[in-house]
C-alpha cells in the first residue's frame, strides 16, 4: 500500500504548534538575527542611495543607450516579478489542487511574493527616468484634455496587471494572517502587543459562522489569483512580444515567461526555506524534507519546460525562414553575448537535472547551491532576452553593445538588500507558518490518529 | 461628525451577550458534541474553534456561504466597468489615432478588462466577508484565550429560546466538556 508521508513531524499537539510558531514572534532575537538584519539594511541603503543618485543625476549613469535602451531596470523588474509567481502558485494553485503540503510553506511563500512585487515595482518607476511623474501611468481626470493613457499599449497593461497583482496578493496574504494574528493577540501578556495584534486581527473570534465565510473567500481568492498570476507574467511578456523586434516578436513568450517565473520563484522559495530551516531549527518539523523534495521536483519540471522553450525558439527561428530571426538566435548563442546564453542554459537546464537523483533532491546543501544557480540563471535569461535582442537588430548601423556601470550593479545587488531586509522584519513580526492551516493536517500520514 | 464617529464606534465596539460556554480539548469530540447540542434543540449556538473544522457546518446547521454571488455580481460589474472605461476614454472622450488602430480596439483592451474583473471580484469578496462577519471589532469579549490556539468552545446566549443554564451545564458535561462556565461572548 502507498502511504502518505507525515506533513508535520515530532507528534505535535495543537498547543505545540501554537508555541513553536509563536515563539519566534514573542522572543527577543539573538545576535545572529541582528547581524543579518544590519547587513541587509546596509545593502538596502546602497539601493536607496544609488536610486537617489540616479534620479538626481539622470538615467545616463546606467549603461543604457542606443541601441540597448532597456537594461538592468527592466531585466531586474522581470526577475523580481517572476520570483513572486511561485508564492501565488503555492498559495493559490496548490490550494485548488488540494495539495496539503502547501500549508506549511504558503505563508512565507506569499510573503516572498508581496515583497518581491514591492521590489519589482520600484524598477519600472526608476526606469521612466522621471519617477516624480510616475502617476502619469494611471488614467485619472486631468487638465490636459483630459488626456487618457493609451490602453492599446502593453506598458499600460503592465501597470494594470502588476498593480492588481500586488493588491490581490497583499489582500490574500492578509486574509490568511487574520486568524493567526488573533492567536498572538490572545497569547499576548504585554498591553501594546495585545493592542497592535488585536487591531491587526480585526477582532477575529473564530466562530463556525465566521470560518464558513472565511473559508469561502479564501477559496474564491485562490480561484481569482490563479488566472491573475498567469495573466501577470503573460502581460509582462507582451511588453516584449508585441514589438516587431526579432527575438521578442514570438507567440511562445506568454507560456515561456510563466514557466520561467514559476521556475525562478521556486528557486527562491527553496533558497529561503533552506535558510529558514537553518536559523529556526524547530521549523524543521513543519518544513520537512518531504516539502523540500516536492519543491525540487517542481523546479525540475519547470526547468525542463524552460529548456523546451529555449529549443523551440531556435527551431521556430530556423523554420520561419526569416533571416533576421535566424541571425538573432545564432548571435544569441555565439555572438558577443554568447557567454550569457550559456550561463543561462547551464544554470536553468543542465544543473537542475541533478534533481533526478533522490539523494540530491533530499540534500539541503545540494539543493541550496542548485537553487542559487537557478536564481542566477533566471536573471541571465531576462538579460539574454532583453539585451541580446536589442543590441543587434535589422540594420548593422544600429548595432552596439551594452556595458553595465556601477549604477546598474548597485541597484541590482541593492534590490536584494531591500527584499531580505523586509523579509527579516516579517519573520519577527508575523507568524511565518500558518497555524490555522497546519493544525488541521497534523494527522496526515499517521494511521493511528485517523490520518487520511 | 462627532455623531458619525460615535455611530461608527457603536458598530465596531462589540457588546457581548451573557450566556453559558462549554470548552472541549479534542476536535472530533467537539464536533460530535456540537451536533448533539444542536439536535437537542439549541439552535442559537456558536461554535468557536482555532481553525476551520470538518463537518461543523453540517452539525450546527450553517448553510453554504452566499459570498460567491457577491463575487459574481462585482466581477461582472468590474468587467462592465473595464469595457466602458476603455471605450469611453479611447473612443469617446479624447480619441487619439495610434498607428491607425481602431479607436475602440477591443482585443487590445482585454487585459485591462480582465484585470478590472479580477480586482473588483477579489476586493468585493473580502469586503463582503468583513461586513458579514461583523469585523472589525474592538476588544470583543473572549471566552478563553486558548480558543485561538488549542481549545474548542460552544456558547449559548441567555437570549436563546428555552435557555436553562443548569440543564445546559449538565448537557455539556455529559458530552465531555472539560470546563463549563457562565461567561460573556
Short mmCIF file of N, CA, C and O in Angstrom, two decimals, chain A residues 182-259:
data_model
loop_
_atom_site.label_atom_id
_atom_site.label_comp_id
_atom_site.label_asym_id
_atom_site.label_seq_id
_atom_site.Cartn_x
_atom_site.Cartn_y
_atom_site.Cartn_z
N UNK A 182 -4.89 36.77 15.57
CA UNK A 182 -5.76 36.65 16.74
C UNK A 182 -5.12 35.73 17.78
O UNK A 182 -5.23 35.96 18.98
N UNK A 183 -4.43 34.67 17.31
CA UNK A 183 -3.75 33.77 18.24
C UNK A 183 -2.68 34.54 19.02
O UNK A 183 -2.58 34.41 20.25
N UNK A 184 -1.90 35.34 18.31
CA UNK A 184 -0.84 36.10 19.00
C UNK A 184 -1.47 37.10 19.96
O UNK A 184 -0.98 37.30 21.07
N UNK A 185 -2.56 37.72 19.54
CA UNK A 185 -3.26 38.67 20.42
C UNK A 185 -3.68 37.98 21.72
O UNK A 185 -3.46 38.51 22.81
N UNK A 186 -4.25 36.78 21.60
CA UNK A 186 -4.77 36.11 22.79
C UNK A 186 -3.66 35.59 23.70
O UNK A 186 -3.87 35.35 24.87
N UNK A 187 -2.46 35.41 23.15
CA UNK A 187 -1.34 34.96 23.98
C UNK A 187 -0.58 36.12 24.60
O UNK A 187 0.27 35.91 25.47
N UNK A 188 -0.86 37.34 24.12
CA UNK A 188 -0.02 38.47 24.50
C UNK A 188 -0.16 38.81 25.98
O UNK A 188 -1.25 38.83 26.53
N UNK A 189 1.00 39.05 26.62
CA UNK A 189 0.99 39.50 28.02
C UNK A 189 1.13 41.01 28.05
O UNK A 189 0.59 41.69 28.90
N UNK A 190 1.89 41.53 27.10
CA UNK A 190 2.17 42.95 27.03
C UNK A 190 0.99 43.70 26.42
O UNK A 190 0.42 43.27 25.40
N UNK A 191 0.60 44.81 27.03
CA UNK A 191 -0.62 45.50 26.59
C UNK A 191 -0.49 46.04 25.17
O UNK A 191 -1.44 46.01 24.39
N UNK A 192 0.73 46.51 24.80
CA UNK A 192 0.88 47.07 23.45
C UNK A 192 0.85 45.99 22.40
O UNK A 192 0.27 46.18 21.32
N UNK A 193 1.47 44.85 22.75
CA UNK A 193 1.40 43.72 21.82
C UNK A 193 -0.06 43.32 21.60
O UNK A 193 -0.50 43.09 20.49
N UNK A 194 -0.82 43.30 22.70
CA UNK A 194 -2.22 42.92 22.62
C UNK A 194 -3.00 43.91 21.75
O UNK A 194 -3.82 43.53 20.92
N UNK A 195 -2.70 45.19 21.92
CA UNK A 195 -3.44 46.21 21.16
C UNK A 195 -3.08 46.15 19.68
O UNK A 195 -3.97 46.20 18.82
N UNK A 196 -1.79 46.05 19.40
CA UNK A 196 -1.36 46.08 17.99
C UNK A 196 -1.88 44.85 17.26
O UNK A 196 -2.51 44.95 16.20
N UNK A 197 -1.64 43.67 17.83
CA UNK A 197 -2.12 42.47 17.15
C UNK A 197 -3.64 42.38 17.20
O UNK A 197 -4.26 41.82 16.29
N UNK A 198 -4.24 42.96 18.25
CA UNK A 198 -5.70 42.99 18.31
C UNK A 198 -6.27 43.79 17.15
O UNK A 198 -7.22 43.39 16.49
N UNK A 199 -5.65 44.94 16.87
CA UNK A 199 -6.12 45.78 15.77
C UNK A 199 -5.88 45.07 14.44
O UNK A 199 -6.76 45.04 13.57
N UNK A 200 -4.69 44.46 14.30
CA UNK A 200 -4.38 43.80 13.04
C UNK A 200 -5.29 42.59 12.79
O UNK A 200 -5.62 42.27 11.66
N UNK A 201 -5.70 41.93 13.89
CA UNK A 201 -6.54 40.74 13.71
C UNK A 201 -8.00 41.10 13.49
O UNK A 201 -8.84 40.21 13.33
N UNK A 202 -8.32 42.38 13.49
CA UNK A 202 -9.68 42.88 13.26
C UNK A 202 -10.68 42.36 14.28
O UNK A 202 -11.88 42.37 14.05
N UNK A 203 -10.20 41.87 15.43
CA UNK A 203 -11.11 41.34 16.43
C UNK A 203 -11.68 39.98 16.02
O UNK A 203 -12.82 39.66 16.33
N UNK A 204 -10.88 39.18 15.36
CA UNK A 204 -11.32 37.85 14.91
C UNK A 204 -11.64 36.95 16.09
O UNK A 204 -10.90 36.93 17.07
N UNK A 205 -12.76 36.18 16.02
CA UNK A 205 -13.12 35.32 17.14
C UNK A 205 -13.23 33.85 16.77
O UNK A 205 -13.32 33.00 17.64
N UNK A 206 -13.32 33.55 15.49
CA UNK A 206 -13.29 32.15 15.08
C UNK A 206 -14.53 31.35 15.36
O UNK A 206 -14.45 30.17 15.72
N UNK A 207 -15.73 31.95 15.20
CA UNK A 207 -16.93 31.14 15.33
C UNK A 207 -17.14 30.37 14.03
O UNK A 207 -16.58 30.72 12.99
N UNK A 208 -17.93 29.30 14.12
CA UNK A 208 -18.13 28.46 12.93
C UNK A 208 -18.70 29.26 11.78
O UNK A 208 -18.38 29.03 10.62
N UNK A 209 -19.58 30.25 12.12
CA UNK A 209 -20.15 31.09 11.06
C UNK A 209 -19.06 31.93 10.40
O UNK A 209 -19.04 32.10 9.19
N UNK A 210 -18.13 32.46 11.22
CA UNK A 210 -17.01 33.23 10.66
C UNK A 210 -16.16 32.36 9.74
O UNK A 210 -15.81 32.76 8.63
N UNK A 211 -15.83 31.18 10.23
CA UNK A 211 -14.97 30.28 9.43
C UNK A 211 -15.64 29.90 8.12
O UNK A 211 -14.98 29.74 7.10
N UNK A 212 -16.96 29.75 8.17
CA UNK A 212 -17.70 29.35 6.99
C UNK A 212 -17.49 30.36 5.86
O UNK A 212 -17.12 30.00 4.74
N UNK A 213 -17.68 31.65 6.17
CA UNK A 213 -17.47 32.69 5.15
C UNK A 213 -16.00 32.84 4.81
O UNK A 213 -15.62 33.07 3.67
N UNK A 214 -15.17 32.71 5.85
CA UNK A 214 -13.73 32.88 5.66
C UNK A 214 -13.18 31.85 4.69
O UNK A 214 -12.44 32.18 3.75
N UNK A 215 -13.55 30.59 4.90
CA UNK A 215 -13.05 29.54 4.00
C UNK A 215 -13.54 29.76 2.58
O UNK A 215 -12.82 29.49 1.62
N UNK A 216 -14.77 30.26 2.47
CA UNK A 216 -15.31 30.50 1.12
C UNK A 216 -14.50 31.57 0.40
O UNK A 216 -14.10 31.39 -0.75
N UNK A 217 -14.21 32.69 1.09
CA UNK A 217 -13.47 33.73 0.36
C UNK A 217 -12.02 33.31 0.14
O UNK A 217 -11.40 33.72 -0.83
N UNK A 218 -11.51 32.47 1.03
CA UNK A 218 -10.14 32.01 0.80
C UNK A 218 -10.08 31.22 -0.50
O UNK A 218 -9.17 31.38 -1.31
N UNK A 219 -11.09 30.39 -0.70
CA UNK A 219 -11.13 29.61 -1.94
C UNK A 219 -11.37 30.52 -3.14
O UNK A 219 -10.75 30.35 -4.19
N UNK A 220 -12.26 31.51 -2.96
CA UNK A 220 -12.52 32.44 -4.07
C UNK A 220 -11.26 33.19 -4.45
O UNK A 220 -10.94 33.36 -5.63
N UNK A 221 -10.51 33.66 -3.43
CA UNK A 221 -9.29 34.39 -3.73
C UNK A 221 -8.27 33.50 -4.43
O UNK A 221 -7.58 33.93 -5.35
N UNK A 222 -8.23 32.22 -4.00
CA UNK A 222 -7.32 31.29 -4.68
C UNK A 222 -7.75 31.14 -6.14
O UNK A 222 -6.92 31.17 -7.06
N UNK A 223 -9.06 31.02 -6.35
CA UNK A 223 -9.58 30.86 -7.71
C UNK A 223 -9.35 32.10 -8.56
O UNK A 223 -9.12 32.00 -9.76
N UNK A 224 -9.40 33.29 -7.94
CA UNK A 224 -9.18 34.51 -8.70
C UNK A 224 -7.69 34.76 -8.93
O UNK A 224 -7.29 35.31 -9.95
N UNK A 225 -6.87 34.35 -7.94
CA UNK A 225 -5.42 34.60 -8.08
C UNK A 225 -4.81 33.72 -9.16
O UNK A 225 -3.79 34.09 -9.74
N UNK A 226 -5.40 32.55 -9.38
CA UNK A 226 -4.81 31.63 -10.34
C UNK A 226 -4.76 32.22 -11.75
O UNK A 226 -3.68 32.33 -12.33
N UNK A 227 -5.90 32.63 -12.32
CA UNK A 227 -5.79 33.28 -13.65
C UNK A 227 -5.02 34.59 -13.57
O UNK A 227 -4.34 34.97 -14.54
N UNK A 228 -5.09 35.26 -12.43
CA UNK A 228 -4.39 36.53 -12.30
C UNK A 228 -2.88 36.34 -12.44
O UNK A 228 -2.22 37.05 -13.20
N UNK A 229 -2.34 35.35 -11.72
CA UNK A 229 -0.90 35.17 -11.75
C UNK A 229 -0.44 34.75 -13.14
O UNK A 229 0.60 35.19 -13.62
N UNK A 230 -1.26 33.94 -13.81
CA UNK A 230 -0.89 33.55 -15.17
C UNK A 230 -0.94 34.77 -16.10
O UNK A 230 -0.14 34.91 -17.01
N UNK A 231 -1.91 35.66 -15.85
CA UNK A 231 -2.03 36.83 -16.72
C UNK A 231 -0.87 37.80 -16.51
O UNK A 231 -0.44 38.46 -17.45
N UNK A 232 -0.37 37.90 -15.27
CA UNK A 232 0.63 38.93 -14.99
C UNK A 232 1.90 38.69 -15.81
O UNK A 232 2.37 39.58 -16.52
N UNK A 233 2.43 37.47 -15.74
CA UNK A 233 3.67 37.29 -16.49
C UNK A 233 3.42 37.19 -17.99
O UNK A 233 4.30 37.50 -18.78
N UNK A 234 2.20 36.78 -18.38
CA UNK A 234 1.86 36.85 -19.81
C UNK A 234 1.93 38.29 -20.28
O UNK A 234 2.48 38.59 -21.34
N UNK A 235 1.37 39.18 -19.45
CA UNK A 235 1.33 40.59 -19.86
C UNK A 235 2.74 41.19 -19.82
O UNK A 235 3.11 41.99 -20.68
N UNK A 236 3.55 40.77 -18.83
CA UNK A 236 4.95 41.21 -18.83
C UNK A 236 5.63 40.77 -20.14
O UNK A 236 6.38 41.53 -20.74
N UNK A 237 5.31 39.55 -20.57
CA UNK A 237 5.92 39.08 -21.81
C UNK A 237 5.40 39.85 -23.02
O UNK A 237 6.10 39.98 -24.02
N UNK A 238 4.16 40.39 -22.94
CA UNK A 238 3.63 41.19 -24.05
C UNK A 238 4.47 42.45 -24.27
O UNK A 238 4.54 42.97 -25.38
N UNK A 239 5.08 42.97 -23.19
CA UNK A 239 5.95 44.14 -23.34
C UNK A 239 6.98 43.88 -24.43
O UNK A 239 7.38 44.78 -25.15
N UNK A 240 7.42 42.63 -24.48
CA UNK A 240 8.40 42.24 -25.49
C UNK A 240 7.71 41.74 -26.76
O UNK A 240 8.04 42.15 -27.86
N UNK A 241 6.74 40.83 -26.57
CA UNK A 241 6.20 40.08 -27.70
C UNK A 241 5.42 40.94 -28.68
O UNK A 241 5.33 40.61 -29.86
N UNK A 242 4.83 42.05 -28.23
CA UNK A 242 4.05 42.87 -29.16
C UNK A 242 4.92 43.82 -29.96
O UNK A 242 4.42 44.59 -30.76
N UNK A 243 6.23 43.80 -29.70
CA UNK A 243 7.12 44.63 -30.53
C UNK A 243 7.42 43.89 -31.83
O UNK A 243 7.01 42.75 -32.02
N UNK A 244 8.15 44.55 -32.73
CA UNK A 244 8.47 43.93 -34.03
C UNK A 244 9.87 43.36 -34.03
O UNK A 244 10.37 42.94 -35.06
N UNK A 245 10.54 43.39 -32.87
CA UNK A 245 11.96 43.06 -32.83
C UNK A 245 12.18 41.55 -32.94
O UNK A 245 11.54 40.78 -32.24
N UNK A 246 13.10 41.09 -33.81
CA UNK A 246 13.41 39.66 -33.85
C UNK A 246 13.90 39.21 -32.47
O UNK A 246 14.65 39.94 -31.82
N UNK A 247 13.48 38.03 -32.06
CA UNK A 247 13.85 37.55 -30.73
C UNK A 247 12.83 37.93 -29.66
O UNK A 247 12.79 37.32 -28.60
N UNK A 248 12.02 38.96 -29.93
CA UNK A 248 10.95 39.33 -29.00
C UNK A 248 9.58 38.99 -29.57
O UNK A 248 8.68 38.64 -28.84
N UNK A 249 9.46 39.13 -30.88
CA UNK A 249 8.16 39.04 -31.53
C UNK A 249 7.77 37.57 -31.73
O UNK A 249 7.76 37.07 -32.84
N UNK A 250 7.49 36.85 -30.61
CA UNK A 250 7.17 35.43 -30.73
C UNK A 250 5.96 35.10 -29.89
O UNK A 250 5.75 35.69 -28.83
N UNK A 251 5.17 34.15 -30.38
CA UNK A 251 3.95 33.79 -29.65
C UNK A 251 4.22 32.86 -28.47
O UNK A 251 3.35 32.67 -27.64
N UNK A 252 5.41 32.29 -28.39
CA UNK A 252 5.69 31.38 -27.28
C UNK A 252 5.91 32.15 -25.98
O UNK A 252 5.91 31.57 -24.90
N UNK A 253 6.09 33.46 -26.07
CA UNK A 253 6.51 34.22 -24.89
C UNK A 253 5.62 34.06 -23.66
O UNK A 253 6.14 33.84 -22.57
N UNK A 254 4.27 34.20 -23.77
CA UNK A 254 3.49 34.12 -22.52
C UNK A 254 3.71 32.81 -21.73
O UNK A 254 4.09 32.88 -20.56
N UNK A 255 3.50 31.62 -22.34
CA UNK A 255 3.72 30.42 -21.52
C UNK A 255 5.18 30.25 -21.10
O UNK A 255 5.46 29.76 -19.99
N UNK A 256 6.10 30.69 -21.96
CA UNK A 256 7.51 30.59 -21.66
C UNK A 256 7.86 31.45 -20.44
O UNK A 256 8.55 31.01 -19.51
N UNK A 257 7.31 32.66 -20.40
CA UNK A 257 7.58 33.54 -19.25
C UNK A 257 6.95 32.99 -17.98
O UNK A 257 7.53 33.09 -16.89
N UNK A 258 5.73 32.44 -18.10
CA UNK A 258 5.06 31.94 -16.89
C UNK A 258 5.83 30.75 -16.32
O UNK A 258 6.08 30.68 -15.11
N UNK A 259 6.25 29.81 -17.20
CA UNK A 259 7.01 28.66 -16.72
C UNK A 259 8.32 29.13 -16.08
O UNK A 259 8.71 28.64 -15.01
#
